[in-house]
Amino acid sequence: MARRVAVVGGGAAGLAAAHRLRRELGPEAEIVLLEQTSRLGGKLRTVELAGRGYDLGAEAFLARRPEVLDLAEELGVRADVVHPARAAATVRAGGRTQRLPGGTVMGVPAEAESIAGVLSEDGIAAVRAESGMPPIELGDADISVGDLLRARVGDEVVDRLVEPLLGGVYAGDANRLSLRATIPALAKALDDGAGWVTEAARSSLPAPKPGAPQPVFGAFRNGYRELLDRLVLAADAEVRLGLPVRALARNAEGWRLEIGSAPAPEHLDVDAVVLAVPAPAARKLLQGPVPAASAKLAEIELASMVVVGLALPPGTELPERDGTPASGTLIARGERHDGGTPFTAKAFTYSSAKWEHLRGAGGEVLVRGSVGRFGVTEDLRLDDEELLRRVRADLAELTGITAEPVESAVLRWGGGVPQYGVGHLDLVADVEREVAAVPGLAIAGAALHGVGVPACVATGEAAATSITRDLLQPGPREVGR
């Protein structure tokens, strides 16, 4: 008997789920992909800038995880994966721009000497002083990154290194983000017996391997649209855009979705549902069928951000650091221009230096600036013209580049980044346990096990597999799939 499955949400997790459902359920299955906006891709967005496909959502993926590379291989686009050129990341902190130091785990130092160029003498002394403190005993508890590190190695490590790095991933506040969810390697080292933060960082650093180093990040030569287009084709789903799902309820045969706008919504009856939507939308849809999961999802906060793409004139010289091209600059919270004006941007990526394929069709130089931190909303309310002006002023302060862009783009991601607060792992385990108890329902997306593209793909594929199991082999599910 042919099965009918609804996938709610057309981002990376939803598309991965639809693709995996097609593979597992076969050509006879009816897969309906519902997306409330006018486009698929979620936070993956390739725009045309100076004649090039340029990603102004997620920029790259972690190549040390297998999910995106495996998917690219399966879809026939593995040859289009590219890796960064040799370039050095930098950080603006303490009024200076310095090379981002090595020997750290998400900015947490293995030893004081490795971060001497970024911290003051007092900051370095605070790191050294940790060795005289009693050992850390977390037990099974979670703690915020900021609370742990400020108490152990001082404020400067957090403000000048850790938060700029975490801000690039979560647009978040280190004082609120979960250690276990956002720096799991450090938490594991502490659980395994490391008694000091520096010791935990030291034991978490990857051991050197012979031969050329493996690339950390990957991207697609013509943007994520290459992957998205292939996923849509392979999923062979009925795609319905511009249709919000208003309600979800179980019925005798399976599930009924109320879709569209009042006063005449449409009803869609299906055998199973994958919810691959942001936490607030999932919370709303689960209020009836799984109220306990809905209540937990309500605890997840969101941050918004804006990405500004700039195509600068051919010949524009991007910055270097110690003779190596700079891949970008992270900007610590509270940094100011020499004249006292606060920075609006939190980071820049010098894309044409970081990625060899990213120059405009006419040789234009591509740069992207990111704006937005959790709890800071004033800059996000600026109109596009003023945001562009401020981001250009920040770029000029950091690099001296004042050239008028040949072309620019401003993309806003309202509520785009879930915040992994203290206790996030337990919260997600509770949500998944409640959802797993309801046959024919699964959940996926960035709110669960990671905001990066590989993590989102993994949740989508896991959700699809659990639905396949429910439809083809009914019986009790395993929790924590």
Short mmCIF file of C-alpha atoms in Angstrom, two decimals:
data_model
loop_
_atom_site.label_atom_id
_atom_site.label_comp_id
_atom_site.label_asym_id
_atom_site.label_seq_id
_atom_site.Cartn_x
_atom_site.Cartn_y
_atom_site.Cartn_z
CA MET A 1 0.00 0.00 0.00
CA ALA A 2 1.37 3.42 -0.98
CA ARG A 3 2.18 5.68 1.93
CA ARG A 4 1.67 9.42 2.17
CA VAL A 5 4.04 11.48 4.28
CA ALA A 6 4.07 15.23 4.91
CA VAL A 7 7.39 16.98 5.50
CA VAL A 8 6.79 20.37 7.06
CA GLY A 9 9.68 22.74 6.39
CA GLY A 10 11.83 23.07 3.27
CA GLY A 11 15.22 23.82 4.80
CA ALA A 12 18.24 21.52 4.87
CA ALA A 13 16.67 19.17 7.43
CA GLY A 14 13.32 18.97 5.62
CA LEU A 15 14.87 18.38 2.20
CA ALA A 16 17.21 15.73 3.62
CA ALA A 17 14.20 14.04 5.24
CA ALA A 18 12.19 14.09 2.00
CA HIS A 19 15.13 12.66 0.07
CA ARG A 20 15.71 9.88 2.58
CA LEU A 21 11.99 9.04 2.69
CA ARG A 22 11.98 8.62 -1.09
CA ARG A 23 14.98 6.30 -0.90
CA GLU A 24 13.48 4.22 1.89
CA LEU A 25 9.79 4.15 0.91
CA GLY A 26 10.28 3.82 -2.83
CA PRO A 27 8.69 5.44 -5.88
CA GLU A 28 5.09 4.65 -4.92
CA ALA A 29 5.18 6.74 -1.74
CA GLU A 30 3.57 10.17 -1.89
CA ILE A 31 5.76 12.79 -0.20
CA VAL A 32 4.30 16.26 0.27
CA LEU A 33 6.82 18.98 1.13
CA LEU A 34 5.18 22.03 2.72
CA GLU A 35 7.05 25.34 3.03
CA GLN A 36 5.37 28.50 4.27
CA THR A 37 7.74 30.85 2.41
CA SER A 38 8.08 31.29 -1.34
CA ARG A 39 11.37 29.34 -1.63
CA LEU A 40 13.10 26.19 -0.48
CA GLY A 41 16.42 26.07 1.32
CA GLY A 42 15.72 27.64 4.70
CA LYS A 43 18.94 29.28 5.93
CA LEU A 44 20.78 28.15 2.79
CA ARG A 45 20.57 30.95 0.25
CA THR A 46 22.68 31.39 -2.88
CA VAL A 47 22.34 34.80 -4.52
CA GLU A 48 23.82 36.17 -7.72
CA LEU A 49 26.43 38.80 -6.86
CA ALA A 50 28.71 40.16 -9.58
CA GLY A 51 27.80 37.22 -11.76
CA ARG A 52 28.73 34.57 -9.18
CA GLY A 53 26.69 32.26 -7.04
CA TYR A 54 27.39 33.52 -3.51
CA ASP A 55 26.03 32.05 -0.29
CA LEU A 56 24.55 34.62 2.08
CA GLY A 57 23.07 32.12 4.49
CA ALA A 58 25.28 29.35 5.83
CA GLU A 59 28.70 29.86 4.25
CA ALA A 60 30.28 26.43 4.56
CA PHE A 61 29.97 23.04 6.25
CA LEU A 62 32.18 21.09 8.60
CA ALA A 63 33.98 18.65 6.31
CA ARG A 64 35.08 16.43 9.20
CA ARG A 65 31.48 15.32 9.58
CA PRO A 66 30.32 12.89 6.87
CA GLU A 67 26.70 13.88 6.27
CA VAL A 68 27.01 16.59 3.60
CA LEU A 69 29.89 14.87 1.79
CA ASP A 70 27.98 11.57 1.76
CA LEU A 71 24.89 13.34 0.45
CA ALA A 72 26.93 15.12 -2.23
CA GLU A 73 28.38 11.76 -3.31
CA GLU A 74 24.95 10.17 -3.45
CA LEU A 75 23.52 13.07 -5.47
CA GLY A 76 26.42 13.28 -7.91
CA VAL A 77 27.81 16.68 -6.84
CA ARG A 78 30.83 15.53 -4.81
CA ALA A 79 33.16 16.90 -7.49
CA ASP A 80 31.71 20.38 -6.92
CA VAL A 81 32.84 20.48 -3.27
CA VAL A 82 35.69 22.93 -2.67
CA HIS A 83 37.82 23.71 0.38
CA PRO A 84 39.33 26.96 1.69
CA ALA A 85 42.60 28.32 0.44
CA ARG A 86 45.50 28.85 2.82
CA ALA A 87 44.48 31.91 4.81
CA ALA A 88 44.59 33.11 8.40
CA ALA A 89 41.61 34.03 10.54
CA THR A 90 41.94 37.20 12.62
CA VAL A 91 40.16 38.73 15.59
CA ARG A 92 39.60 42.35 16.56
CA ALA A 93 39.82 42.49 20.36
CA GLY A 94 41.25 44.92 22.86
CA GLY A 95 41.40 47.59 20.16
CA ARG A 96 43.76 45.58 17.93
CA THR A 97 43.41 43.11 15.08
CA GLN A 98 45.49 39.99 15.68
CA ARG A 99 45.85 36.59 14.08
CA LEU A 100 43.45 34.14 15.72
CA PRO A 101 45.74 31.95 17.83
CA GLY A 102 46.09 28.23 17.39
CA GLY A 103 46.25 25.80 20.26
CA THR A 104 42.72 26.51 21.44
CA VAL A 105 39.38 24.69 21.51
CA MET A 106 36.75 27.21 20.38
CA GLY A 107 39.05 29.88 21.80
CA VAL A 108 39.73 28.08 25.08
CA PRO A 109 43.53 27.95 25.46
CA ALA A 110 45.63 24.89 26.16
CA GLU A 111 48.29 27.19 27.61
CA ALA A 112 48.66 30.90 28.28
CA GLU A 113 51.51 31.40 25.79
CA SER A 114 49.37 30.42 22.80
CA ILE A 115 47.08 33.44 23.27
CA ALA A 116 49.62 36.03 24.36
CA GLY A 117 49.06 38.19 21.28
CA VAL A 118 45.36 38.69 21.97
CA LEU A 119 45.20 39.03 25.77
CA SER A 120 46.65 41.71 28.01
CA GLU A 121 49.30 40.89 30.62
CA ASP A 122 46.52 40.67 33.23
CA GLY A 123 44.56 38.33 30.96
CA ILE A 124 47.55 36.05 30.46
CA ALA A 125 48.19 36.05 34.22
CA ALA A 126 44.58 34.94 34.82
CA VAL A 127 45.08 31.94 32.54
CA ARG A 128 48.32 30.99 34.27
CA ALA A 129 46.68 31.31 37.68
CA GLU A 130 44.21 28.51 36.94
CA SER A 131 46.84 25.87 37.68
CA GLY A 132 46.71 26.93 41.33
CA MET A 133 42.93 26.48 41.61
CA PRO A 134 41.18 23.36 42.92
CA PRO A 135 40.19 20.90 40.17
CA ILE A 136 36.83 21.30 38.43
CA GLU A 137 34.09 18.87 39.45
CA LEU A 138 31.10 19.23 37.13
CA GLY A 139 29.53 15.87 37.85
CA ASP A 140 26.61 15.49 35.46
CA ALA A 141 25.73 19.18 35.63
CA ASP A 142 25.73 21.64 32.77
CA ILE A 143 27.02 25.19 33.11
CA SER A 144 27.23 28.20 30.85
CA VAL A 145 30.45 28.65 28.91
CA GLY A 146 30.88 32.13 30.35
CA ASP A 147 30.29 31.15 33.96
CA LEU A 148 32.86 28.36 33.84
CA LEU A 149 35.57 30.19 31.93
CA ARG A 150 35.28 33.56 33.65
CA ALA A 151 35.75 31.85 37.01
CA ARG A 152 38.68 29.75 35.84
CA VAL A 153 40.69 31.66 33.22
CA GLY A 154 39.31 35.20 33.37
CA ASP A 155 37.06 37.54 31.44
CA GLU A 156 39.43 38.25 28.58
CA VAL A 157 39.47 34.66 27.32
CA VAL A 158 35.69 34.81 27.07
CA ASP A 159 35.36 38.34 25.70
CA ARG A 160 38.26 38.33 23.24
CA LEU A 161 38.33 34.74 22.00
CA VAL A 162 35.51 32.40 22.99
CA GLU A 163 32.53 34.69 22.47
CA PRO A 164 33.64 35.97 19.04
CA LEU A 165 33.99 32.35 17.90
CA LEU A 166 30.72 31.19 19.44
CA GLY A 167 29.08 34.33 18.08
CA GLY A 168 30.04 33.27 14.60
CA VAL A 169 28.17 29.99 15.05
CA TYR A 170 25.27 30.87 17.37
CA ALA A 171 25.10 34.69 17.30
CA GLY A 172 24.94 34.06 21.03
CA ASP A 173 26.02 35.22 24.46
CA ALA A 174 28.68 33.03 26.10
CA ASN A 175 27.17 33.76 29.50
CA ARG A 176 23.98 31.94 28.43
CA LEU A 177 25.23 29.20 26.10
CA SER A 178 25.57 25.63 27.34
CA LEU A 179 29.07 24.22 27.72
CA ARG A 180 27.90 20.68 26.96
CA ALA A 181 25.95 21.68 23.84
CA THR A 182 28.35 24.22 22.30
CA ILE A 183 31.85 23.00 23.30
CA PRO A 184 31.21 19.28 23.84
CA ALA A 185 34.88 18.30 23.45
CA LEU A 186 35.81 20.44 26.44
CA ALA A 187 32.93 19.07 28.51
CA LYS A 188 33.91 15.49 27.66
CA ALA A 189 37.51 16.11 28.68
CA LEU A 190 36.32 17.45 32.04
CA ASP A 191 34.03 14.44 32.44
CA ASP A 192 36.95 12.15 31.62
CA GLY A 193 39.04 13.54 34.45
CA ALA A 194 40.70 16.75 33.31
CA GLY A 195 40.67 18.99 36.38
CA TRP A 196 41.49 22.33 34.77
CA VAL A 197 40.17 24.17 31.73
CA THR A 198 43.62 24.40 30.16
CA GLU A 199 44.19 20.69 30.72
CA ALA A 200 40.81 19.91 29.15
CA ALA A 201 41.64 22.06 26.12
CA ARG A 202 45.05 20.43 25.79
CA SER A 203 43.62 16.92 25.80
CA SER A 204 40.91 17.94 23.30
CA LEU A 205 43.27 19.23 20.62
CA PRO A 206 43.54 16.82 17.67
CA ALA A 207 46.79 14.90 17.50
CA PRO A 208 49.01 15.83 14.53
CA LYS A 209 48.70 13.40 11.62
CA PRO A 210 51.34 12.68 8.99
CA GLY A 211 50.83 14.10 5.52
CA ALA A 212 48.83 17.08 4.37
CA PRO A 213 46.23 18.29 6.87
CA GLN A 214 42.65 17.37 6.11
CA PRO A 215 40.40 20.36 5.30
CA VAL A 216 38.12 21.43 8.10
CA PHE A 217 35.46 23.13 5.96
CA GLY A 218 33.82 22.61 2.60
CA ALA A 219 31.50 24.50 0.30
CA PHE A 220 29.96 24.11 -3.16
CA ARG A 221 31.59 25.77 -6.14
CA ASN A 222 28.40 27.49 -7.24
CA GLY A 223 26.78 27.75 -3.83
CA TYR A 224 24.46 25.56 -1.82
CA ARG A 225 21.88 25.77 -4.60
CA GLU A 226 23.77 22.90 -6.28
CA LEU A 227 22.98 20.62 -3.36
CA LEU A 228 19.44 21.96 -2.92
CA ASP A 229 18.49 21.50 -6.57
CA ARG A 230 19.70 17.90 -6.57
CA LEU A 231 17.91 17.16 -3.31
CA VAL A 232 14.61 18.46 -4.68
CA LEU A 233 14.94 16.37 -7.83
CA ALA A 234 15.92 13.21 -5.95
CA ALA A 235 13.13 13.57 -3.39
CA ASP A 236 10.53 13.74 -6.18
CA ALA A 237 8.10 15.29 -3.72
CA GLU A 238 4.99 17.35 -4.29
CA VAL A 239 6.33 20.77 -3.29
CA ARG A 240 3.82 23.28 -2.02
CA LEU A 241 5.20 26.75 -1.32
CA GLY A 242 3.60 29.68 0.47
CA LEU A 243 1.39 27.41 2.59
CA PRO A 244 1.78 27.70 6.35
CA VAL A 245 0.71 24.69 8.43
CA ARG A 246 -1.75 26.05 10.98
CA ALA A 247 -2.53 22.93 13.01
CA LEU A 248 -1.64 19.26 13.36
CA ALA A 249 -3.86 16.54 14.82
CA ARG A 250 -4.05 12.76 14.92
CA ASN A 251 -7.03 10.98 13.39
CA ALA A 252 -8.10 7.36 12.95
CA GLU A 253 -5.99 6.85 9.82
CA GLY A 254 -2.96 8.91 10.75
CA TRP A 255 -2.59 12.68 10.75
CA ARG A 256 -4.52 15.69 9.56
CA LEU A 257 -2.78 18.98 8.76
CA GLU A 258 -4.59 22.27 8.46
CA ILE A 259 -2.77 24.34 5.87
CA GLY A 260 -3.21 27.68 4.17
CA SER A 261 -4.77 30.87 5.42
CA ALA A 262 -8.04 31.67 7.13
CA PRO A 263 -10.94 31.79 6.57
CA ALA A 264 -10.80 28.73 4.28
CA PRO A 265 -7.86 26.52 5.25
CA GLU A 266 -7.24 23.27 3.44
CA HIS A 267 -6.93 19.89 5.13
CA LEU A 268 -4.30 17.33 4.24
CA ASP A 269 -4.56 13.73 5.52
CA VAL A 270 -1.34 11.72 5.68
CA ASP A 271 0.06 8.59 7.29
CA ALA A 272 3.01 10.32 8.93
CA VAL A 273 4.60 13.73 9.49
CA VAL A 274 8.15 15.06 9.78
CA LEU A 275 8.36 18.46 11.46
CA ALA A 276 11.51 20.20 10.21
CA VAL A 277 10.70 23.74 11.26
CA PRO A 278 12.15 26.22 13.79
CA ALA A 279 11.38 25.67 17.46
CA PRO A 280 8.51 28.23 17.69
CA ALA A 281 6.65 26.65 14.76
CA ALA A 282 7.24 23.13 16.08
CA ARG A 283 6.04 24.22 19.52
CA LYS A 284 2.78 25.53 18.05
CA LEU A 285 2.10 22.40 15.99
CA LEU A 286 2.86 20.03 18.86
CA GLN A 287 0.60 21.75 21.40
CA GLY A 288 -2.23 19.33 20.70
CA PRO A 289 -0.60 15.98 19.88
CA VAL A 290 2.50 16.20 22.13
CA PRO A 291 1.99 18.98 24.70
CA ALA A 292 5.02 18.04 26.84
CA ALA A 293 7.36 18.37 23.85
CA SER A 294 5.69 21.64 22.91
CA ALA A 295 6.31 23.07 26.38
CA LYS A 296 10.00 22.13 26.23
CA LEU A 297 10.49 23.69 22.80
CA ALA A 298 9.06 26.95 24.15
CA GLU A 299 12.22 27.27 26.26
CA ILE A 300 14.51 27.57 23.22
CA GLU A 301 15.32 31.21 22.47
CA LEU A 302 16.32 32.56 19.06
CA ALA A 303 18.78 35.11 17.74
CA SER A 304 18.36 37.11 14.55
CA MET A 305 21.06 38.25 12.17
CA VAL A 306 21.74 40.02 8.90
CA VAL A 307 24.30 39.08 6.24
CA VAL A 308 25.64 41.77 3.91
CA GLY A 309 27.34 40.75 0.67
CA LEU A 310 29.72 43.18 -1.04
CA ALA A 311 31.22 42.91 -4.52
CA LEU A 312 34.19 45.28 -4.50
CA PRO A 313 35.96 46.58 -7.62
CA PRO A 314 38.55 44.35 -9.30
CA GLY A 315 41.99 44.93 -7.86
CA THR A 316 40.76 45.66 -4.33
CA GLU A 317 43.44 44.39 -1.97
CA LEU A 318 42.23 42.32 0.96
CA PRO A 319 44.21 42.32 4.22
CA GLU A 320 47.06 40.03 5.14
CA ARG A 321 48.43 38.94 8.49
CA ASP A 322 52.07 37.95 8.87
CA GLY A 323 52.39 37.55 5.11
CA THR A 324 49.35 35.25 4.82
CA PRO A 325 46.04 36.38 3.30
CA ALA A 326 43.39 36.92 5.96
CA SER A 327 40.29 34.74 5.61
CA GLY A 328 38.21 37.05 7.79
CA THR A 329 37.96 38.96 11.04
CA LEU A 330 35.88 38.19 14.11
CA ILE A 331 34.93 41.25 16.16
CA ALA A 332 34.64 41.01 19.94
CA ARG A 333 31.59 42.46 21.63
CA GLY A 334 32.09 46.09 22.65
CA GLU A 335 34.88 46.87 20.17
CA ARG A 336 34.96 50.43 18.82
CA HIS A 337 36.49 52.37 15.96
CA ASP A 338 39.44 54.60 16.78
CA GLY A 339 36.97 57.50 16.88
CA GLY A 340 34.79 55.77 19.47
CA THR A 341 32.00 54.54 17.19
CA PRO A 342 30.93 50.98 18.09
CA PHE A 343 31.21 48.29 15.43
CA THR A 344 27.94 47.17 13.91
CA ALA A 345 29.31 44.00 12.30
CA LYS A 346 30.34 41.02 14.41
CA ALA A 347 32.43 39.42 11.67
CA PHE A 348 33.71 39.72 8.11
CA THR A 349 34.64 36.95 5.70
CA TYR A 350 37.08 37.94 2.96
CA SER A 351 35.54 35.39 0.65
CA SER A 352 37.73 35.96 -2.39
CA ALA A 353 40.80 35.27 -0.24
CA LYS A 354 39.28 32.37 1.67
CA TRP A 355 37.83 30.56 -1.36
CA GLU A 356 39.80 30.52 -4.60
CA HIS A 357 36.68 30.20 -6.76
CA LEU A 358 34.95 33.24 -5.27
CA ARG A 359 35.73 36.15 -7.48
CA GLY A 360 33.10 37.94 -9.48
CA ALA A 361 32.74 37.17 -13.18
CA GLY A 362 34.69 40.36 -13.93
CA GLY A 363 37.27 39.87 -11.18
CA GLU A 364 35.24 41.61 -8.46
CA VAL A 365 36.34 40.89 -4.88
CA LEU A 366 33.63 39.36 -2.66
CA VAL A 367 33.30 40.11 1.06
CA ARG A 368 30.49 39.28 3.48
CA GLY A 369 29.72 40.99 6.77
CA SER A 370 27.56 39.54 9.56
CA VAL A 371 25.45 41.59 11.97
CA GLY A 372 23.49 40.38 14.98
CA ARG A 373 24.07 39.07 18.49
CA PHE A 374 21.57 37.58 20.88
CA GLY A 375 19.87 40.31 22.91
CA VAL A 376 21.11 43.15 20.68
CA THR A 377 18.29 44.25 18.40
CA GLU A 378 18.93 47.94 17.68
CA ASP A 379 21.16 47.34 14.66
CA LEU A 380 18.72 44.82 13.19
CA ARG A 381 16.02 47.48 13.05
CA LEU A 382 18.09 49.68 10.72
CA ASP A 383 17.00 49.82 7.09
CA ASP A 384 19.14 48.17 4.43
CA GLU A 385 20.80 51.39 3.31
CA GLU A 386 21.95 52.34 6.82
CA LEU A 387 23.09 48.80 7.59
CA LEU A 388 25.13 48.80 4.41
CA ARG A 389 26.67 52.15 5.29
CA ARG A 390 27.66 51.01 8.77
CA VAL A 391 29.07 47.68 7.61
CA ARG A 392 31.17 49.47 5.00
CA ALA A 393 32.45 51.84 7.68
CA ASP A 394 33.41 48.84 9.83
CA LEU A 395 35.24 47.26 6.90
CA ALA A 396 37.11 50.50 6.28
CA GLU A 397 38.15 50.68 9.94
CA LEU A 398 39.47 47.11 9.89
CA THR A 399 41.10 47.03 6.46
CA GLY A 400 41.33 50.54 5.04
CA ILE A 401 39.07 49.50 2.13
CA THR A 402 36.81 52.41 1.18
CA ALA A 403 35.99 51.46 -2.42
CA GLU A 404 32.36 51.78 -3.48
CA PRO A 405 30.86 48.31 -4.01
CA VAL A 406 30.04 47.35 -7.58
CA GLU A 407 27.04 45.46 -6.20
CA SER A 408 25.69 44.57 -2.78
CA ALA A 409 23.00 42.46 -1.12
CA VAL A 410 21.40 42.48 2.33
CA LEU A 411 19.69 39.34 3.65
CA ARG A 412 17.86 39.25 6.97
CA TRP A 413 17.49 36.07 9.00
CA GLY A 414 14.83 36.82 11.60
CA GLY A 415 14.96 34.29 14.44
CA GLY A 416 17.39 32.28 12.36
CA VAL A 417 19.68 30.88 15.05
CA PRO A 418 18.45 28.79 18.01
CA GLN A 419 20.27 29.41 21.29
CA TYR A 420 21.58 26.34 23.07
CA GLY A 421 21.10 27.40 26.66
CA VAL A 422 22.23 25.61 29.80
CA GLY A 423 20.53 22.21 29.93
CA HIS A 424 19.92 22.10 26.17
CA LEU A 425 20.95 18.46 25.77
CA ASP A 426 18.50 17.35 28.45
CA LEU A 427 15.77 19.50 26.91
CA VAL A 428 16.28 17.90 23.49
CA ALA A 429 16.34 14.40 25.00
CA ASP A 430 12.97 15.13 26.64
CA VAL A 431 11.50 16.43 23.37
CA GLU A 432 12.71 13.42 21.39
CA ARG A 433 11.45 11.01 24.04
CA GLU A 434 7.96 12.53 23.95
CA VAL A 435 7.82 12.64 20.14
CA ALA A 436 9.16 9.08 19.82
CA ALA A 437 6.21 7.84 21.86
CA VAL A 438 3.80 9.02 19.14
CA PRO A 439 3.73 6.75 16.04
CA GLY A 440 4.09 8.41 12.67
CA LEU A 441 5.65 11.62 13.96
CA ALA A 442 9.27 12.80 13.91
CA ILE A 443 11.10 16.08 14.45
CA ALA A 444 14.25 17.51 12.87
CA GLY A 445 16.12 20.76 12.48
CA ALA A 446 18.68 23.17 13.90
CA ALA A 447 17.02 23.38 17.32
CA LEU A 448 18.14 19.85 18.20
CA HIS A 449 21.72 18.62 17.78
CA GLY A 450 23.62 21.40 16.04
CA VAL A 451 23.03 24.48 13.91
CA GLY A 452 25.50 23.50 11.17
CA VAL A 453 24.37 21.99 7.87
CA PRO A 454 25.74 18.47 8.56
CA ALA A 455 23.92 18.35 11.90
CA CYS A 456 20.66 19.50 10.28
CA VAL A 457 21.01 16.91 7.52
CA ALA A 458 21.63 14.24 10.17
CA THR A 459 18.42 15.10 12.03
CA GLY A 460 16.41 15.07 8.80
CA GLU A 461 17.74 11.67 7.80
CA ALA A 462 17.17 10.25 11.29
CA ALA A 463 13.59 11.57 11.28
CA ALA A 464 12.94 9.95 7.89
CA THR A 465 14.32 6.61 9.06
CA SER A 466 12.11 6.65 12.17
CA ILE A 467 9.05 7.36 9.99
CA THR A 468 9.98 4.52 7.64
CA ARG A 469 10.24 2.19 10.61
CA ASP A 470 6.82 3.28 11.87
CA LEU A 471 5.18 2.73 8.49
CA LEU A 472 6.86 -0.50 7.47
CA GLN A 473 7.60 -2.14 10.81
CA PRO A 474 5.06 -0.87 13.34
CA GLY A 475 6.08 -1.33 16.95
CA PRO A 476 7.81 0.42 19.85
CA ARG A 477 10.46 2.94 18.85
CA GLU A 478 13.89 3.33 20.33
CA VAL A 479 14.21 6.65 22.10
CA GLY A 480 17.11 8.95 21.30
CA ARG A 481 17.47 7.96 17.68
#
